[in-house]
Amino acid sequence: MKTLKALYIGLAVAASAAALTSCQADMDAPALVAPKATMVPNTTILELKNTFADKTLQCPMKDEESKTPYIIHGRVVSSDATGNIYKSIVIQDETAAIALSVNQGSTYTDYRLGQEVVLNVTGLYVGYYNGLQQIGWLGEYKGAKSLTFMSWSYFLEHSELNGFPDDDVKYVDQNATWPSENPYCIVTSFSQLPATGEALRQMQSQLVEFRNVYFKEGGKDTYAPYQESVNRTLVDANGGTLIVRTSGYSNFYNEIIPEGTGNVRGILSYYGDAWQLLLRGTGDVMITKKGQKDDPYTIAEAMEVMDQGAAGWVTGYIVGSVKAGVNDVQSNSDVIFGADAEMDNNILIAASADETDWSKCLAVELPQGSAFRASVNLVDNPGVLKKAILVNGNLTTFLGMPGITGNGGTANDVEVDGVTIGGGDNPGTGEGLPDGDGTQSKPYSASQVNAMTTVTGTNLYVGVWATGYIVGYVDTGIKSYATDESCKFTVPATVATNLLLANTPDETDWNKCMSVNLPSGSDARSQLNLKDNAGNLGKLLTIQGTVTRYVGLSGIKEPTAFTLGEGGGDTPTPPEPSGSTIYESLSSDATGWHMNEAQSPEGLERVWMWDSSYNCLKGTAFKGQIYVADVTCESPEIDLTGVSDPELTFEYVVNNYKKNNVMIDVADFKGYAYVMIRESGTASWSLLSEVKAEAFRWNPWSSGSYSLKNYAGKKVQIGFRYVSTAEVAGTWEVKNLKITGTK
């Protein structure tokens, strides 16, 4: 017992001593002192980028006479904590961002988000690694001068920390004034990403966020295979795509990519001639299935994601409406709780049927002329008060308060307890066509589809029918989405990829149109497009497919059936092919094609290559700098023995042909791309055609048919000749090559 008692006493004394020691240590611990840089910035990041644009060199003095170096500063917006960003620190000031290539891992421990860094760039190298401008040291990439990692010790000699990290991220639109102090995240879209010049330099390496997007591989694939870096595809509401580059060495490589729609942020990087996004971790992926019809947002949940690009289904109760003449709700005096409504264009919904506090409500837009408005507005339908509602749309500000907009206005877009949406033949928002219910006998009108805003990537409107008059198309060579400039209402069309439909055949306001996608190789494209079928302008088209966003409008994609002609009729019989397919290639691989790497200019490994990301044969002589090249890519031998009237067709893209970082005029695109042919076993090529550019863009157009009748009965090779000069080099892509003829 004495021994045990002594043990207890000893423990108590030890504990007391430890406590006293701890208290003494706390009292003696010095306060943390914020690091303070001695160097003073004299150059913005954008000024530095512009000064050394298209150059790879050791940074000189800013002023040689006074020996003044280039000094920049910025706050850290990257992190290598997860292993997905490799040996790179990205800093961002009030003008732009730039990547610092350093030969060191785990830099996130000292260079946390929001840490200000001051950097003496003089003596370091400024330049490019395969198209991405950055700061580092001189190395080689595929035999050419390129940026590589600077040593860690050299980076420490040239840099200083300034203050404690400030990780209060500000969100700003791409065209807004960017904050100067805190780290900031640019909210942008795929269509806004620049292709050339200062704007491209400014956006490279920025911290960005894309909203209302989804992963093509969501719910199916992991972020990456083990120890392998891969491209995953992010898709936006307009069907546009962006590469997300993910490392198989990251600590989240084996996680399944989430399914659903939401926001994704990361570092906007650049590789070759294309944008790509680098995730800092799974925290940058804010995607959820929340908001699907089977898991709708509550009112509170919808308010949490308001104005963050979210869209989806919301559940609640109808409690009132906003007063007439009020555009900015500020208090209960601006709304009416109950059925005595003054306006038919909105309702208020809340979590409780008895709610009387406007700040706990959402304002719901009722689309003009829609079945939703006709069946649910409180002016005409006071009986819907306090009924449960399930409604789909964009979660954004409406009438100055949290709201839901962009609803399609049909029974597919809203459900109200005990109410039939669109019970009668309600008129459409335009004249000439009634609203429908999406069946073949009662298709949606063009104005109905125009009013629909779907959550891209979800199957809300699959296999439905829609109808409208063919009134024009979107010239995607000008813009990949609808604008006053890109929407055309005359023929012949310049592209064959899409149509605009409206409720009346003489409509010329694209805001009143729906879009129709005409997929490559489909009957819909061959028979409906206005480039080859100018006589279709003004005809009534009834078409089945998926309603989703396309070229910036709600419209039909993936068409499965259609009827053409006033009043409908049988689907036109597809035209008989001009002949049998003799040879097909460049749709999934380039088997048998010879890239002639040996002809590539010194410093460039190859001009021609197969791009598996886009399934195309790609030729380019721009890899961080311009190379002078003249290289012909050769097909395997193609046997035309016994073939009469052979014809060649393919699809192609030309883009990024720039001089002094400015895109050249389309009219000046001469001497850069040729289609060649020769008999097998001969050395010299014959010219089939010089390739023309209708516009610079990434959407492929058809080459048209090239007659090969002079080579009927022979064995031949097809060649694509890529040419660049000391001033101009761009990208030429070729796919879906086919030779047909009669045997």
PDB file of C-alpha atoms in Angstrom, residues 238 473-483 485-488 493-500 515-517 525 550-552 654-655 694-701:
ATOM      1  CA  ASN A 238     -23.058  24.774 -74.128  1.00  0.00           C
ATOM      2  CA  TYR A 473     -27.743  28.952 -88.350  1.00  0.00           C
ATOM      3  CA  VAL A 474     -24.885  29.952 -86.027  1.00  0.00           C
ATOM      4  CA  ASP A 475     -21.624  30.622 -87.872  1.00  0.00           C
ATOM      5  CA  THR A 476     -19.288  28.866 -85.450  1.00  0.00           C
ATOM      6  CA  GLY A 477     -16.337  30.172 -87.422  1.00  0.00           C
ATOM      7  CA  ILE A 478     -17.116  33.582 -85.915  1.00  0.00           C
ATOM      8  CA  LYS A 479     -18.234  32.487 -82.443  1.00  0.00           C
ATOM      9  CA  SER A 480     -18.961  29.050 -81.028  1.00  0.00           C
ATOM     10  CA  TYR A 481     -22.137  30.413 -79.491  1.00  0.00           C
ATOM     11  CA  ALA A 482     -25.071  32.599 -80.548  1.00  0.00           C
ATOM     12  CA  THR A 483     -24.456  36.355 -80.850  1.00  0.00           C
ATOM     13  CA  GLU A 485     -22.607  38.659 -85.145  1.00  0.00           C
ATOM     14  CA  SER A 486     -22.574  34.857 -85.409  1.00  0.00           C
ATOM     15  CA  CYS A 487     -26.304  34.215 -86.041  1.00  0.00           C
ATOM     16  CA  LYS A 488     -27.114  34.244 -89.761  1.00  0.00           C
ATOM     17  CA  ALA A 493     -24.637  28.856 -94.988  1.00  0.00           C
ATOM     18  CA  THR A 494     -20.928  28.777 -94.250  1.00  0.00           C
ATOM     19  CA  VAL A 495     -21.157  25.806 -91.875  1.00  0.00           C
ATOM     20  CA  ALA A 496     -23.160  22.574 -91.898  1.00  0.00           C
ATOM     21  CA  THR A 497     -23.135  21.808 -88.182  1.00  0.00           C
ATOM     22  CA  ASN A 498     -26.328  23.430 -86.914  1.00  0.00           C
ATOM     23  CA  LEU A 499     -29.674  25.119 -87.545  1.00  0.00           C
ATOM     24  CA  LEU A 500     -31.825  27.767 -85.872  1.00  0.00           C
ATOM     25  CA  SER A 515     -30.778  25.441 -81.873  1.00  0.00           C
ATOM     26  CA  VAL A 516     -30.415  22.072 -83.619  1.00  0.00           C
ATOM     27  CA  ASN A 517     -27.129  20.159 -83.694  1.00  0.00           C
ATOM     28  CA  ARG A 525     -26.598  16.825 -91.362  1.00  0.00           C
ATOM     29  CA  TYR A 550     -25.972  23.943 -77.654  1.00  0.00           C
ATOM     30  CA  VAL A 551     -24.205  26.973 -79.215  1.00  0.00           C
ATOM     31  CA  GLY A 552     -25.394  29.018 -76.249  1.00  0.00           C
ATOM     32  CA  VAL A 654      -7.068  25.241 -89.305  1.00  0.00           C
ATOM     33  CA  ASN A 655      -6.437  27.576 -86.381  1.00  0.00           C
ATOM     34  CA  GLU A 694     -13.351  29.789 -94.279  1.00  0.00           C
ATOM     35  CA  ALA A 695     -12.575  30.876 -90.724  1.00  0.00           C
ATOM     36  CA  PHE A 696     -10.157  29.989 -87.948  1.00  0.00           C
ATOM     37  CA  ARG A 697     -11.907  27.708 -85.467  1.00  0.00           C
ATOM     38  CA  TRP A 698     -11.731  24.312 -83.746  1.00  0.00           C
ATOM     39  CA  ASN A 699     -14.952  22.899 -85.198  1.00  0.00           C
ATOM     40  CA  PRO A 700     -14.122  20.804 -88.298  1.00  0.00           C
ATOM     41  CA  TRP A 701     -15.743  21.435 -91.655  1.00  0.00           C
TER      42      TRP A 701
END
